[in-house]
Tab-separated table of C-alpha atoms in Angstrom:
chain	number	residue	atom	x	y	z
A	1	MET	CA	38.001	-101.446	23.612
A	2	ASN	CA	36.936	-103.066	27.094
A	3	GLN	CA	34.308	-101.363	28.841
A	4	VAL	CA	35.601	-99.449	31.725
A	5	ASN	CA	33.563	-99.890	35.091
A	6	GLU	CA	32.559	-96.475	36.378
A	7	TYR	CA	34.175	-97.330	39.432
A	8	SER	CA	37.419	-98.679	38.509
A	9	LEU	CA	41.083	-96.550	37.842
A	10	LEU	CA	40.908	-96.968	34.526
A	11	ASN	CA	38.098	-95.031	34.174
A	12	GLU	CA	39.397	-91.587	33.838
A	13	THR	CA	36.965	-89.513	35.816
A	14	THR	CA	37.056	-91.742	38.294
A	15	ARG	CA	40.875	-91.783	38.943
A	16	ASN	CA	41.051	-88.078	38.624
A	17	GLU	CA	38.824	-87.977	40.922
A	18	PHE	CA	40.137	-90.504	43.751
A	19	LEU	CA	43.295	-88.385	43.095
A	20	THR	CA	41.632	-85.193	44.176
A	21	ASP	CA	40.453	-87.047	47.382
A	22	LEU	CA	43.751	-88.542	47.801
A	23	TYR	CA	45.310	-84.828	47.480
A	24	GLU	CA	42.966	-83.607	49.610
A	25	ILE	CA	43.453	-85.807	52.380
A	26	SER	CA	46.780	-84.948	51.987
A	27	ALA	CA	46.368	-81.304	52.654
A	28	PHE	CA	44.601	-82.336	55.849
A	29	LEU	CA	47.020	-84.559	57.500
A	30	ASP	CA	49.770	-81.862	56.688
A	31	GLN	CA	47.404	-78.893	58.028
A	32	ARG	CA	47.057	-81.555	61.449
A	33	GLU	CA	50.380	-82.498	61.148
A	34	LYS	CA	51.149	-78.901	61.821
A	35	GLU	CA	48.744	-78.039	64.638
A	36	TRP	CA	50.316	-80.973	66.695
A	37	GLN	CA	53.919	-79.280	65.819
A	38	GLN	CA	52.753	-75.541	66.761
A	39	SER	CA	50.554	-77.187	70.153
A	40	GLY	CA	53.818	-78.385	71.386
A	41	LYS	CA	54.953	-74.930	70.867
A	42	GLY	CA	52.411	-72.925	73.052
A	43	GLY	CA	50.319	-72.560	69.535
A	44	GLY	CA	46.796	-71.245	68.847
A	45	LEU	CA	44.269	-73.566	67.151
A	46	GLY	CA	46.629	-76.378	68.159
A	47	VAL	CA	46.159	-76.464	71.493
A	48	MET	CA	42.677	-75.796	71.293
A	49	LEU	CA	41.731	-79.087	68.966
A	50	LEU	CA	44.190	-81.160	70.727
A	51	ASP	CA	43.243	-80.308	74.320
A	52	ALA	CA	42.221	-83.836	76.364
A	53	GLU	CA	38.887	-81.855	77.764
A	54	ASN	CA	37.822	-80.632	73.858
A	55	ARG	CA	38.672	-83.387	71.950
A	56	SER	CA	36.183	-86.567	70.480
A	57	LEU	CA	37.190	-89.607	71.606
A	58	GLU	CA	38.082	-90.601	67.696
A	59	LEU	CA	40.481	-87.419	67.619
A	60	ARG	CA	42.158	-88.379	71.234
A	61	GLN	CA	43.211	-92.246	69.012
A	62	PHE	CA	45.713	-89.994	66.406
A	63	ASP	CA	49.045	-88.649	67.815
A	64	ALA	CA	51.670	-87.073	66.014
A	65	GLU	CA	53.094	-90.313	65.080
A	66	LYS	CA	49.815	-91.833	64.020
A	67	ILE	CA	49.143	-88.717	61.355
A	68	SER	CA	53.089	-88.940	60.055
A	69	LYS	CA	52.291	-92.679	58.994
A	70	MET	CA	48.865	-91.802	57.465
A	71	LYS	CA	50.133	-89.007	55.655
A	72	ALA	CA	53.307	-91.087	54.221
A	73	ALA	CA	50.753	-93.737	53.272
A	74	ILE	CA	48.472	-91.607	51.040
A	75	GLU	CA	51.942	-89.902	49.653
A	76	ASP	CA	53.165	-93.262	48.865
A	77	VAL	CA	49.630	-94.335	47.194
A	78	LEU	CA	50.037	-91.115	45.240
A	79	SER	CA	53.358	-91.254	44.155
A	80	SER	CA	52.823	-94.927	42.597
A	81	LEU	CA	49.423	-93.523	40.825
A	82	THR	CA	51.192	-90.501	39.503
A	83	LEU	CA	54.641	-92.192	38.184
A	84	GLU	CA	54.985	-91.632	34.143
A	85	GLU	CA	55.044	-95.214	33.638
A	86	ASN	CA	51.751	-95.760	35.402
A	87	ARG	CA	50.086	-93.296	33.826
A	88	ARG	CA	51.039	-94.267	30.184
A	89	ALA	CA	50.174	-97.784	30.908
A	90	LEU	CA	46.756	-96.313	31.999
A	91	THR	CA	46.476	-94.025	29.097
A	92	LEU	CA	46.946	-97.276	26.975
A	93	LYS	CA	44.523	-98.980	28.592
A	94	SER	CA	42.035	-96.641	28.073
A	95	SER	CA	42.745	-94.515	24.396
A	96	LEU	CA	42.985	-96.782	21.615
A	97	ARG	CA	43.969	-93.435	19.934
A	98	ALA	CA	47.332	-93.659	21.984
A	99	LEU	CA	47.625	-97.024	21.857
A	100	HIS	CA	47.617	-96.902	17.683
A	101	ARG	CA	50.380	-94.108	18.397
A	102	MET	CA	52.511	-96.548	20.181
A	103	VAL	CA	52.108	-99.477	18.160
A	104	LYS	CA	53.167	-96.708	15.142
A	105	SER	CA	55.980	-95.987	16.816
A	106	LEU	CA	57.177	-99.513	17.933
A	107	GLU	CA	57.016	-100.844	14.415
A	108	GLU	CA	59.392	-97.226	13.733
A	109	LYS	CA	61.765	-98.642	16.349
A	110	LYS	CA	62.018	-102.990	15.134
A	111	TYR	CA	61.857	-100.935	11.549
A	112	ALA	CA	65.277	-98.602	12.840
A	113	ALA	CA	66.640	-101.726	14.418
A	114	GLU	CA	66.491	-104.191	11.226
A	115	ARG	CA	68.106	-101.529	9.448
A	116	LEU	CA	70.821	-101.052	11.666
A	117	LYS	CA	71.444	-105.102	12.110
A	118	LYS	CA	71.313	-104.883	8.078
A	119	MET	CA	74.608	-101.972	7.931
A	120	VAL	CA	76.443	-104.432	11.117
A	121	SER	CA	76.136	-107.060	8.410
A	122	GLU	CA	77.333	-105.320	6.003
A	123	ILE	CA	80.144	-103.398	7.516
A	124	GLU	CA	81.335	-106.582	9.285
A	125	THR	CA	81.240	-108.470	5.894
A	126	ARG	CA	83.259	-105.453	4.476
A	127	ARG	CA	86.099	-105.753	7.037
A	128	ARG	CA	86.911	-109.428	6.798
A	129	ARG	CA	86.889	-108.697	3.087
A	130	GLU	CA	89.094	-106.112	3.667
A	131	ALA	CA	91.068	-108.153	6.471
A	132	GLN	CA	91.385	-110.771	3.896
A	133	GLU	CA	92.389	-108.175	1.084
A	134	LEU	CA	95.384	-107.040	3.173
A	135	LYS	CA	96.779	-110.166	4.347
A	136	SER	CA	97.120	-110.773	0.403
A	137	ILE	CA	98.650	-107.381	-0.332
A	138	GLY	CA	100.862	-107.842	2.905
A	139	PRO	CA	103.981	-109.669	1.139
A	140	ARG	CA	103.987	-107.346	-1.921
A	141	LEU	CA	103.842	-103.768	0.902
A	142	GLU	CA	106.477	-105.336	2.545
A	143	ARG	CA	108.937	-106.080	-0.621
A	144	THR	CA	107.690	-102.726	-1.487
A	145	ILE	CA	108.909	-100.967	1.673
A	146	ALA	CA	111.956	-102.656	1.877
A	147	TYR	CA	112.995	-101.181	-1.629
A	148	VAL	CA	111.919	-97.971	-0.808
A	149	LYS	CA	114.025	-98.526	2.332
A	150	GLU	CA	116.955	-99.256	0.317
A	151	LEU	CA	116.470	-96.564	-2.729
A	152	LYS	CA	116.353	-93.525	0.572
A	153	ALA	CA	120.030	-94.993	1.386
A	154	ASN	CA	121.058	-95.218	-2.138
A	155	ILE	CA	120.036	-91.518	-2.684
A	156	GLU	CA	121.681	-90.468	1.075
A	157	ASP	CA	124.799	-91.738	0.196
A	158	ALA	CA	124.650	-90.243	-3.527
A	159	LEU	CA	123.694	-87.051	-2.070
A	160	SER	CA	126.808	-87.307	0.623
A	161	LYS	CA	129.035	-87.492	-2.249
A	162	GLN	CA	128.086	-84.054	-3.851
A	163	TYR	CA	128.735	-82.823	-0.382
A	164	LYS	CA	132.013	-84.847	0.316
A	165	PRO	CA	132.801	-83.589	4.128
A	166	ARG	CA	129.033	-83.638	4.818
A	167	LYS	CA	126.308	-86.595	5.523
A	168	VAL	CA	123.094	-86.172	4.063
A	169	ASN	CA	119.779	-87.268	6.171
A	170	LEU	CA	116.411	-87.029	4.368
A	171	MET	CA	113.715	-86.322	6.215
A	172	GLY	CA	110.177	-86.482	6.169
A	173	GLU	CA	107.597	-89.127	5.907
A	174	ILE	CA	109.583	-91.820	4.377
A	175	ASN	CA	111.354	-92.092	7.759
A	176	THR	CA	107.762	-93.287	9.144
A	177	LEU	CA	107.648	-96.882	6.940
């Protein structure tokens, strides 16, 4: 694979250190934000740190809103770096074994897709063949159904003659034709 610069995010050690630093900065900003919130409520350490006389020039530049914006920016960077898609892409870029695994998986999926396409083609061919067969059988089937209905009527008449006062009706699947 390509030579990875030691200061690049593709380098796993550098990336992990960078993420650790970002988590530390996020925790620090979270703590500062809570101190600002406590200072508004008359709370201890926050008031001492935020007291105008005790703050250095650098600390006076930041208020609760700026701290919240910085924290949100850090969290955006963290979320984009820790997305599953980005993690996979970095793993593929830095690990030859992971790349081979992904290639093998894609080849298996390609083979399965080709096999399914072939099956769909066979099913379509079979469906067309059966539709043609049904079309050719259609007239013969209609004649057979008509004959069965006529036979049913004859049987009902014959049975009704044996039971003179009563009309006989055959019941069952024969009536669904």
